[in-house]
mmCIF file of C-alpha atoms in Angstrom:
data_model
loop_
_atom_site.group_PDB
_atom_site.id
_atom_site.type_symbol
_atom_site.label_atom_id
_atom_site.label_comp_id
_atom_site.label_asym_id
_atom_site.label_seq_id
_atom_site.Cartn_x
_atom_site.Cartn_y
_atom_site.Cartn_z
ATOM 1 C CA UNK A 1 0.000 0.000 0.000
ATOM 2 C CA UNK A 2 1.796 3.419 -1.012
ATOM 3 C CA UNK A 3 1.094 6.162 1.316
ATOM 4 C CA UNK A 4 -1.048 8.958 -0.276
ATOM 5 C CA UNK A 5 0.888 11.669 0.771
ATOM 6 C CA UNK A 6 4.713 10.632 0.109
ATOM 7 C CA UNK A 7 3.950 7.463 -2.085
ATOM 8 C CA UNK A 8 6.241 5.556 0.013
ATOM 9 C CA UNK A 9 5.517 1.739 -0.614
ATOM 10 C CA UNK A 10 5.903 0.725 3.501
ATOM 11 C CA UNK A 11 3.235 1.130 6.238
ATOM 12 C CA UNK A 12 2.762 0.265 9.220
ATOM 13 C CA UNK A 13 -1.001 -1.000 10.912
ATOM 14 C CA UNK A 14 -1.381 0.768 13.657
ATOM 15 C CA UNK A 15 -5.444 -0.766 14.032
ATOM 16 C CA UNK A 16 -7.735 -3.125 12.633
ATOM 17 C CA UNK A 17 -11.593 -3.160 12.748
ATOM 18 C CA UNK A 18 -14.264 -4.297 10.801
ATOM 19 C CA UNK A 19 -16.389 -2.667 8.649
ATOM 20 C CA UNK A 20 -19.566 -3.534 6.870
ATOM 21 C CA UNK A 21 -21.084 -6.061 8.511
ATOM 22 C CA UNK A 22 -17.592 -7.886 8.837
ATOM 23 C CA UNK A 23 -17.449 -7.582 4.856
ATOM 24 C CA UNK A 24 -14.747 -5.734 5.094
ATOM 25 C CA UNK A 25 -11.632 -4.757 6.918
ATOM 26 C CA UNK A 26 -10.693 -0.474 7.985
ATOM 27 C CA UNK A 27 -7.222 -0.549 8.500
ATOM 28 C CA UNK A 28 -5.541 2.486 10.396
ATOM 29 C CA UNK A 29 -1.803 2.674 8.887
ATOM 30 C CA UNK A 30 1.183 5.157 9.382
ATOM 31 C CA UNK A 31 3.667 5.364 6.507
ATOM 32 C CA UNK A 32 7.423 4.469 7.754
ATOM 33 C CA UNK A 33 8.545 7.508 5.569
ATOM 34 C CA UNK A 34 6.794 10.608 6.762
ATOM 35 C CA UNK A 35 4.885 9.285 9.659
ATOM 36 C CA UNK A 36 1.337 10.573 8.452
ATOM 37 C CA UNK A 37 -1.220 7.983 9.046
ATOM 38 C CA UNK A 38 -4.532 7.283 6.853
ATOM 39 C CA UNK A 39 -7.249 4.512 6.465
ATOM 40 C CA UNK A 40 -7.733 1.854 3.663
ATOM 41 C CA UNK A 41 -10.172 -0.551 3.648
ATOM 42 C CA UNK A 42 -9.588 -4.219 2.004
ATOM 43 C CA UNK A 43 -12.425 -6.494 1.072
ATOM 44 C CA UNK A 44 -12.300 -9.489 -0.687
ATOM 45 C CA UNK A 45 -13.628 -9.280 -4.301
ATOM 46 C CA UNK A 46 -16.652 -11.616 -5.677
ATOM 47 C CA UNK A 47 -16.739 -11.854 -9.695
ATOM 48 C CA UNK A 48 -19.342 -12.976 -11.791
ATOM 49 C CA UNK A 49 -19.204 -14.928 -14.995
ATOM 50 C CA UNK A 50 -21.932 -14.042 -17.199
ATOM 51 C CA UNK A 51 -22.978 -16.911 -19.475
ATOM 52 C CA UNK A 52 -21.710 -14.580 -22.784
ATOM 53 C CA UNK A 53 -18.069 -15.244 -20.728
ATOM 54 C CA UNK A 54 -17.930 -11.591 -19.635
ATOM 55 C CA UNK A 55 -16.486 -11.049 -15.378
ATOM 56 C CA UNK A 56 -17.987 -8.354 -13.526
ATOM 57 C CA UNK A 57 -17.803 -7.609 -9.754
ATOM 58 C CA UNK A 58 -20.858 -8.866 -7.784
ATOM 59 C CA UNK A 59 -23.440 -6.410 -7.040
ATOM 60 C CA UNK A 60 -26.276 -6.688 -4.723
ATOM 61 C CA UNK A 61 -27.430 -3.406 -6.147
ATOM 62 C CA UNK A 62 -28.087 -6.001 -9.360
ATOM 63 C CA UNK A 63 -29.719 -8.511 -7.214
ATOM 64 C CA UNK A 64 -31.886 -6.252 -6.111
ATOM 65 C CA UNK A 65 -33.073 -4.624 -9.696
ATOM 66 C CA UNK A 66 -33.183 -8.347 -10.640
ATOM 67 C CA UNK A 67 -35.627 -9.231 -7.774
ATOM 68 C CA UNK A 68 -37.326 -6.079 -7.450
ATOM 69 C CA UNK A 69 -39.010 -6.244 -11.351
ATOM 70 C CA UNK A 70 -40.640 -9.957 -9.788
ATOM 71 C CA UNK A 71 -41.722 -8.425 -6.915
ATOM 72 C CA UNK A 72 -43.855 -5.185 -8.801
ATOM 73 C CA UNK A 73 -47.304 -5.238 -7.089
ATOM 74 C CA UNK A 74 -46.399 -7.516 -4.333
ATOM 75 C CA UNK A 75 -46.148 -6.585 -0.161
ATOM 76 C CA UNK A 76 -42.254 -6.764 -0.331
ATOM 77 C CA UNK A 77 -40.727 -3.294 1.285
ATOM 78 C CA UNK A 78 -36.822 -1.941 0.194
ATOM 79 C CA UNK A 79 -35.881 -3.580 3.434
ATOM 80 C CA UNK A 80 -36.927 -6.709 2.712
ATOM 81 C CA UNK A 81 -34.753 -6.483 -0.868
ATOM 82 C CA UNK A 82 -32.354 -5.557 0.791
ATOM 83 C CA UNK A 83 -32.120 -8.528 3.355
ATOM 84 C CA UNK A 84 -32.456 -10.802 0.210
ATOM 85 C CA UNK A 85 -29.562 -9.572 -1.561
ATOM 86 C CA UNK A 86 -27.265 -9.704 1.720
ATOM 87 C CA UNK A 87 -28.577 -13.440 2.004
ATOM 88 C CA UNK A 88 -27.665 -14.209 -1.370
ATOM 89 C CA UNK A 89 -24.251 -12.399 -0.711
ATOM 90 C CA UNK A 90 -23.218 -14.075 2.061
ATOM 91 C CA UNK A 91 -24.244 -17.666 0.526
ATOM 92 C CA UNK A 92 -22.204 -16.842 -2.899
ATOM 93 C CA UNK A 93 -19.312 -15.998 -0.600
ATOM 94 C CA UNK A 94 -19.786 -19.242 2.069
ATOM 95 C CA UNK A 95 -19.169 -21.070 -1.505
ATOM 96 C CA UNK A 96 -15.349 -19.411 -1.474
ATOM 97 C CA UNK A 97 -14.831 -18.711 -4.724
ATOM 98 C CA UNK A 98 -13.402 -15.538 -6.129
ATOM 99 C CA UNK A 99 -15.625 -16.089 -8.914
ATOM 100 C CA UNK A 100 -19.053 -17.548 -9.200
ATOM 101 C CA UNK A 101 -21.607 -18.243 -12.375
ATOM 102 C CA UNK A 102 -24.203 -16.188 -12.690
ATOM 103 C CA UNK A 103 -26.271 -19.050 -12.671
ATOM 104 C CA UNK A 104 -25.444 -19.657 -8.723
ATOM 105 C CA UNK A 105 -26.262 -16.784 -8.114
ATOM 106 C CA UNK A 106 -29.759 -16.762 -9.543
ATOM 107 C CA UNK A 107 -30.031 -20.420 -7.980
ATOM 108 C CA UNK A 108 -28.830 -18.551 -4.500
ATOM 109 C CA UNK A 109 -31.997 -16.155 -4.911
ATOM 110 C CA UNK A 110 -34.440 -18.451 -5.464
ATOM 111 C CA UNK A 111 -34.410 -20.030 -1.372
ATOM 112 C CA UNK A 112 -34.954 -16.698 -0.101
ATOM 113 C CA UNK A 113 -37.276 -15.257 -2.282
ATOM 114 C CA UNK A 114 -39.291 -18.416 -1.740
ATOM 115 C CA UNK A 115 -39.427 -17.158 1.855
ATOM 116 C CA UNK A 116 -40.332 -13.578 1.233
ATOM 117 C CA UNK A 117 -43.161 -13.931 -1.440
ATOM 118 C CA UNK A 118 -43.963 -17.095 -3.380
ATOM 119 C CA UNK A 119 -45.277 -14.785 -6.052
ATOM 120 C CA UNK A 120 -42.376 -13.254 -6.920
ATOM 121 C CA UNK A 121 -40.609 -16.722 -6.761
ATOM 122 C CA UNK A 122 -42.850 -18.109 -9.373
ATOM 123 C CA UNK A 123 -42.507 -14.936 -11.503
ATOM 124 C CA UNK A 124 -38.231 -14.783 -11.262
ATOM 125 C CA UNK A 125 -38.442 -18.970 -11.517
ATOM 126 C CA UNK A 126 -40.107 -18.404 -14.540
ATOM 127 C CA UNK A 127 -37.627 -16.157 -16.120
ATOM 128 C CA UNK A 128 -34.569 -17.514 -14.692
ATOM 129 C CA UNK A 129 -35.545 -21.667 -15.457
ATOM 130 C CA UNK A 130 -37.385 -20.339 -18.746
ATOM 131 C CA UNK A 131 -40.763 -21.774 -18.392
ATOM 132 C CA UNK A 132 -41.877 -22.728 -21.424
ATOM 133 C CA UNK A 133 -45.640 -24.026 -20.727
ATOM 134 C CA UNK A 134 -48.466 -23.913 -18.459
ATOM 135 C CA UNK A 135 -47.174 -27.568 -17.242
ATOM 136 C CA UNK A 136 -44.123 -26.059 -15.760
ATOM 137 C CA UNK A 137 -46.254 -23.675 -13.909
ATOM 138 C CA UNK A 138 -48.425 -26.289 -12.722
ATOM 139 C CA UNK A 139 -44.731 -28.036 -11.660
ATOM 140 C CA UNK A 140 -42.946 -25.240 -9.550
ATOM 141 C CA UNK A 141 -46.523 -24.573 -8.075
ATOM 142 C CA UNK A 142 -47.503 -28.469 -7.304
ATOM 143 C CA UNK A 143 -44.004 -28.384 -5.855
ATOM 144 C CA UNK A 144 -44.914 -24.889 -3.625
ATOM 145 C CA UNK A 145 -47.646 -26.715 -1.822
ATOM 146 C CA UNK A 146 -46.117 -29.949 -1.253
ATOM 147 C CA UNK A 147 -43.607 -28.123 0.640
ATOM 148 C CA UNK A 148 -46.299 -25.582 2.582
ATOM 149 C CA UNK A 149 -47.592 -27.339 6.032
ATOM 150 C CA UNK A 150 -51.148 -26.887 5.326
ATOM 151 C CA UNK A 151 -52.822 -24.589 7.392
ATOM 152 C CA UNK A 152 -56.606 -25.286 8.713
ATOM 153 C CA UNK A 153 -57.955 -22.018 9.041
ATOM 154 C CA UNK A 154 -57.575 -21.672 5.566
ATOM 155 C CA UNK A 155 -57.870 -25.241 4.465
ATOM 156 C CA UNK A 156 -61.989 -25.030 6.063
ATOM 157 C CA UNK A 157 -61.007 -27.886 8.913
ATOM 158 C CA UNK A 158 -64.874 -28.922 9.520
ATOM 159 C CA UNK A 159 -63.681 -29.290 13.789
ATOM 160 C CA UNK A 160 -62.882 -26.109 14.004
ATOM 161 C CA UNK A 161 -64.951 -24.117 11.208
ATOM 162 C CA UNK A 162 -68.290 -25.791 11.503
ATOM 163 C CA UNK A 163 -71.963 -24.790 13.145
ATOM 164 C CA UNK A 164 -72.547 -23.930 16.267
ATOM 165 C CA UNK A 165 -74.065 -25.991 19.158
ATOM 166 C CA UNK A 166 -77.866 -25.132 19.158
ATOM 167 C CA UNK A 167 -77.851 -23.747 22.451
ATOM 168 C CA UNK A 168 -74.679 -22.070 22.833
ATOM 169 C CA UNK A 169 -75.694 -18.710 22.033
#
């Protein structure tokens, strides 16, 4: 690292903290030279390889435009896109690669998008596994509600839903 003042190529840390929810490192250094200190911060970088071959740097900014277009009309807040694209983040990274497909990725959105709005999951797994007929609707939704515990309140459960006791009034 060469100091910005003299351009000296040694420092010394003086402190180390996280930063960024622990993405990242601040670094407090002092330059053996002239003695002036300054702050860099070091993360590790995450590329992407797009199917045409092309590397770019990950972006949850992207995850987020990706996600947000499925979830248009839906109850899902900034926040909540937000959350998703850290998720997604942090399981791209637990894979410890430099560099990731950009078809992991998309496969590392799908889980938690399930979670926030099965909507949108249908809509971006129907883009992003290119659905080509009503059957594969019928599919990733026959495979939603095998996976849903079934709720009686809105399934009509007769024992708890049915008439009253004549009397009970």
């Amino acid at each position: 690292m060469h100091c910005p003042f003299c351009r000296n190529a040694d420092s010394r840390v003086i402190d180390s903290r996280t930063a960024d929810d622990g993405s990242a490192i601040r670094r407090r250094r002092e330059c053996t030279a002239c003695h002036r200190r300054f702050t860099t911060v070091e993360t590790s970088s995450l590329s992407v390889v797009k199917r045409s071959g092309v590397v770019e740097p990950f972006s949850r900014q992207k995850v987020v435009a990706g996600v947000r277009k499925a979830c248009q009309g839906r109850p899902v807040s900034d926040d909540d896109l937000a959350l998703l694209a850290q998720q997604v983040e942090e399981t791209v990274r637990a894979a410890g690669a430099a560099q990731i497909n950009a078809h992991d990725v998309g496969l590392a959105i799908l889980g938690p998008l399930r979670e926030l709005d099965e909507v949108a999951y249908l809509r971006f797994a129907s883009v992003y596994s290119a659905f080509t007929s009503l059957e594969d609707f019928e599919a990733a939704i026959a495979a939603l509600r095998a996976e849903r515990p079934i709720d009686p309140v809105t399934e009509g459960d007769s024992a708890t839903v049915g008439p009253s006791e004549p009397g009970s009034h």
